[in-house]
Short mmCIF file of C-alpha atoms in Angstrom, two decimals:
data_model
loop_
_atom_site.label_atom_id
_atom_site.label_comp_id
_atom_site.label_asym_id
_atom_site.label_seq_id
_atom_site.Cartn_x
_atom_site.Cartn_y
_atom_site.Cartn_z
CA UNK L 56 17.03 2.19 32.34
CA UNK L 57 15.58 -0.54 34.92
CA UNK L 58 12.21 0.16 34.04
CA UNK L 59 12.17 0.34 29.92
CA UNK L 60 12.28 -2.86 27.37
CA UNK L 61 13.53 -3.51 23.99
CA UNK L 62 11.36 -5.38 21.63
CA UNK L 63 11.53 -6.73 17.74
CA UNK L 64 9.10 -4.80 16.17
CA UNK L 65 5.59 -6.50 14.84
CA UNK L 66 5.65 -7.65 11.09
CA UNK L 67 1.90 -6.70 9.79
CA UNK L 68 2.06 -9.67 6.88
CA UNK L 69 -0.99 -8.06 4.64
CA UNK L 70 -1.47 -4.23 4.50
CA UNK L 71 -3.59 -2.02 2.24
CA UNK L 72 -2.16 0.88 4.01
CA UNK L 73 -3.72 3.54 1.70
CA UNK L 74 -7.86 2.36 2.22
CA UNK L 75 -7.17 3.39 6.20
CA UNK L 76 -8.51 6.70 5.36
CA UNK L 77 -11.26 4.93 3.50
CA UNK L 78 -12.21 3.65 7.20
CA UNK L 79 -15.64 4.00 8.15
CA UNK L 80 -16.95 4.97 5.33
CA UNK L 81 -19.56 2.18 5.14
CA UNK L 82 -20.61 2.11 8.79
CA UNK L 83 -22.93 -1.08 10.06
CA UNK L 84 -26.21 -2.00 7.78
CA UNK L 85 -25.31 1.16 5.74
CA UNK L 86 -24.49 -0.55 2.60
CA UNK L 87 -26.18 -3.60 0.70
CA UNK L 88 -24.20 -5.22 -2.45
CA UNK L 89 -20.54 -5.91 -3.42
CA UNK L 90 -18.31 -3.08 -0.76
CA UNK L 91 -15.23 -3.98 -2.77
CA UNK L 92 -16.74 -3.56 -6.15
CA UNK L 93 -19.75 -1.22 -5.66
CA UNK L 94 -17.64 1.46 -3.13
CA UNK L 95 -14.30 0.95 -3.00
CA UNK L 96 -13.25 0.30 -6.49
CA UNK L 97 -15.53 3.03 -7.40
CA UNK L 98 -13.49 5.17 -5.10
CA UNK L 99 -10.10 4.54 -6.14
CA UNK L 100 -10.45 5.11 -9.58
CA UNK L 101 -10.38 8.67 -8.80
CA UNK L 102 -6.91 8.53 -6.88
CA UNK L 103 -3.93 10.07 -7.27
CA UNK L 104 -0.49 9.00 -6.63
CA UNK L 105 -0.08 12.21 -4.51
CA UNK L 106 -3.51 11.01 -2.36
CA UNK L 107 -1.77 7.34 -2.49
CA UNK L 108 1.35 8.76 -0.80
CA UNK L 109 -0.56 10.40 2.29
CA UNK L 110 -2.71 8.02 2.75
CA UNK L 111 0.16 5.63 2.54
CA UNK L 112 2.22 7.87 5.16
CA UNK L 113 -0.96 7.73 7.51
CA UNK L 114 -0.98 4.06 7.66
CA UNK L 115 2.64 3.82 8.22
CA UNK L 116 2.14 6.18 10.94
CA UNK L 117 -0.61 4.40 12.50
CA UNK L 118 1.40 1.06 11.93
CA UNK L 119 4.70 2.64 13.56
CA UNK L 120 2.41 4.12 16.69
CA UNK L 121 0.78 0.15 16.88
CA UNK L 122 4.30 -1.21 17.26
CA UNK L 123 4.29 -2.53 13.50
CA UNK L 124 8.00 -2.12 11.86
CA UNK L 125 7.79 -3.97 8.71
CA UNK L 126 4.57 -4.26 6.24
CA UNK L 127 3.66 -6.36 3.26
CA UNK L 128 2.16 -3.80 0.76
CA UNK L 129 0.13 -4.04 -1.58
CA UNK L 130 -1.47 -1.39 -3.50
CA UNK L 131 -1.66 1.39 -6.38
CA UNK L 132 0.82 3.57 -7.37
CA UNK L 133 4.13 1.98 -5.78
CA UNK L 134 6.44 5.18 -6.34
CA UNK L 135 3.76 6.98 -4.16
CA UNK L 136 4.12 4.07 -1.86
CA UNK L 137 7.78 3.83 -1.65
CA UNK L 138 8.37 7.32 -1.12
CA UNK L 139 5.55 6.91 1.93
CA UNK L 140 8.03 4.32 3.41
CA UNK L 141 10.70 6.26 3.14
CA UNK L 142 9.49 9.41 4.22
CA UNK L 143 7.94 7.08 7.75
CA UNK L 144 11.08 5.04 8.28
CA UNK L 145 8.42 1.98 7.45
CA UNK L 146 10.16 -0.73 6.08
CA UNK L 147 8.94 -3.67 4.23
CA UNK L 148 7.84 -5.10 1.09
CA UNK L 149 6.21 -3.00 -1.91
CA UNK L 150 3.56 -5.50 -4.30
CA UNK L 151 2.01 -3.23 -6.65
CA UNK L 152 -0.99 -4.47 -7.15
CA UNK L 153 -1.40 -6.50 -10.65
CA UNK L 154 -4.58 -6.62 -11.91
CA UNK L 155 -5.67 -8.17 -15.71
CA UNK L 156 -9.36 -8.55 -15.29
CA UNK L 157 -11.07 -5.81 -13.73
CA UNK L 158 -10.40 -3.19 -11.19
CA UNK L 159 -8.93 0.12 -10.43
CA UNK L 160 -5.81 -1.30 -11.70
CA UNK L 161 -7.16 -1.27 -15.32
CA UNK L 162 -7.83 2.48 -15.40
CA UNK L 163 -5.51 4.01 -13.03
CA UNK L 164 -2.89 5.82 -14.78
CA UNK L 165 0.60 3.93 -14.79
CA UNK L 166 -0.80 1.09 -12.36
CA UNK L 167 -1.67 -1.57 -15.30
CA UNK L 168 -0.03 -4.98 -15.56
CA UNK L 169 2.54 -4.32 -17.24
CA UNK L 170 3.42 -1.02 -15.28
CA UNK L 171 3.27 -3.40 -11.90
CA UNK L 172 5.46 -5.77 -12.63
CA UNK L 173 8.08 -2.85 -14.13
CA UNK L 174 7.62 -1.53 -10.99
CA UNK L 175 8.32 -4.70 -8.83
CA UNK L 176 11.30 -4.88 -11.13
CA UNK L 177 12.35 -1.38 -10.35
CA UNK L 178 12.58 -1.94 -6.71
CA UNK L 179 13.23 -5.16 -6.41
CA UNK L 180 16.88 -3.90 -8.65
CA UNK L 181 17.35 -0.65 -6.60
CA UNK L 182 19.98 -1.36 -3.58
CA UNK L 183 19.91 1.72 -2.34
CA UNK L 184 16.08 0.95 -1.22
CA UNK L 185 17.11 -2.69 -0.44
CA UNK L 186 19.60 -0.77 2.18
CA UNK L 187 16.76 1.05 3.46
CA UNK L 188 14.91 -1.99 4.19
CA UNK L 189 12.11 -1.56 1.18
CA UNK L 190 11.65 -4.49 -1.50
CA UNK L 191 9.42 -6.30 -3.45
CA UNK L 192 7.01 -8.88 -4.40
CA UNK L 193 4.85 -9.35 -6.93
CA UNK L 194 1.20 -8.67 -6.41
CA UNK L 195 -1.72 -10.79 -7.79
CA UNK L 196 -5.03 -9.37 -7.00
CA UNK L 197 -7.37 -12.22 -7.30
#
């Protein structure tokens, strides 16, 4: 009608879509030291691909609600992560995250180096996810 508009939906160009639920969980002055090695890597070591997935499906919902249509991803468990896209209508672009040194990346079941860039492969090959607007990128965590 006269009074409604059609817009290009917002591209959100670095996303950790997952650590939304981890929000607030170090509120102001209530946490000295390293957050992202002393909390947050202690805290994803003990995730799931099945927590991944909802977490993921929050943030796409969230995302979606903000007027964001397409995300760069990058996180654990990119099955879990894929499947969160699909189930949202999100589309964008999966980088499992590929750590080497340290990290959550090192421990996490399936989400090593060599399983991240298998799984970059994986989608990047799959057309019927390229059709459904999901691809990838590989993901060097620094």
């Amino acid at each position: 009608g006269d009074d409604e508009m059609l817009v290009p939906a917002f591209v959100n160009g670095h996303t950790h879509l997952a650590m939304g639920a981890l929000r607030g969980i170090t509120g102001s002055g209530s946490f000295d030291g390293n957050v992202v090695e002393d909390l947050f890597f202690k805290l994803e070591v003990s995730l799931e691909e099945e927590d991944v997935r909802a977490f993921v499906r929050m943030g796409c919902w969230e995302s979606l609600l903000a007027g964001v249509g397409f995300c760069w991803e990058h996180y654990y468990f990119a099955d879990a992560i894929v499947q969160a896209f699909l189930d949202t209508g999100m589309t964008g672009i999966v980088a499992p995250t590929l750590q080497d040194l340290s990290g959550p990346g090192l421990v996490l079941p399936g989400c090593g180096a060599q399983d991240a860039i298998r799984d970059t492969l994986k989608i990047h090959h799959d057309s019927s996810l390229a059709a459904r607007g999901v691809g990838a990128a590989l993901g060097a965590h620094a």
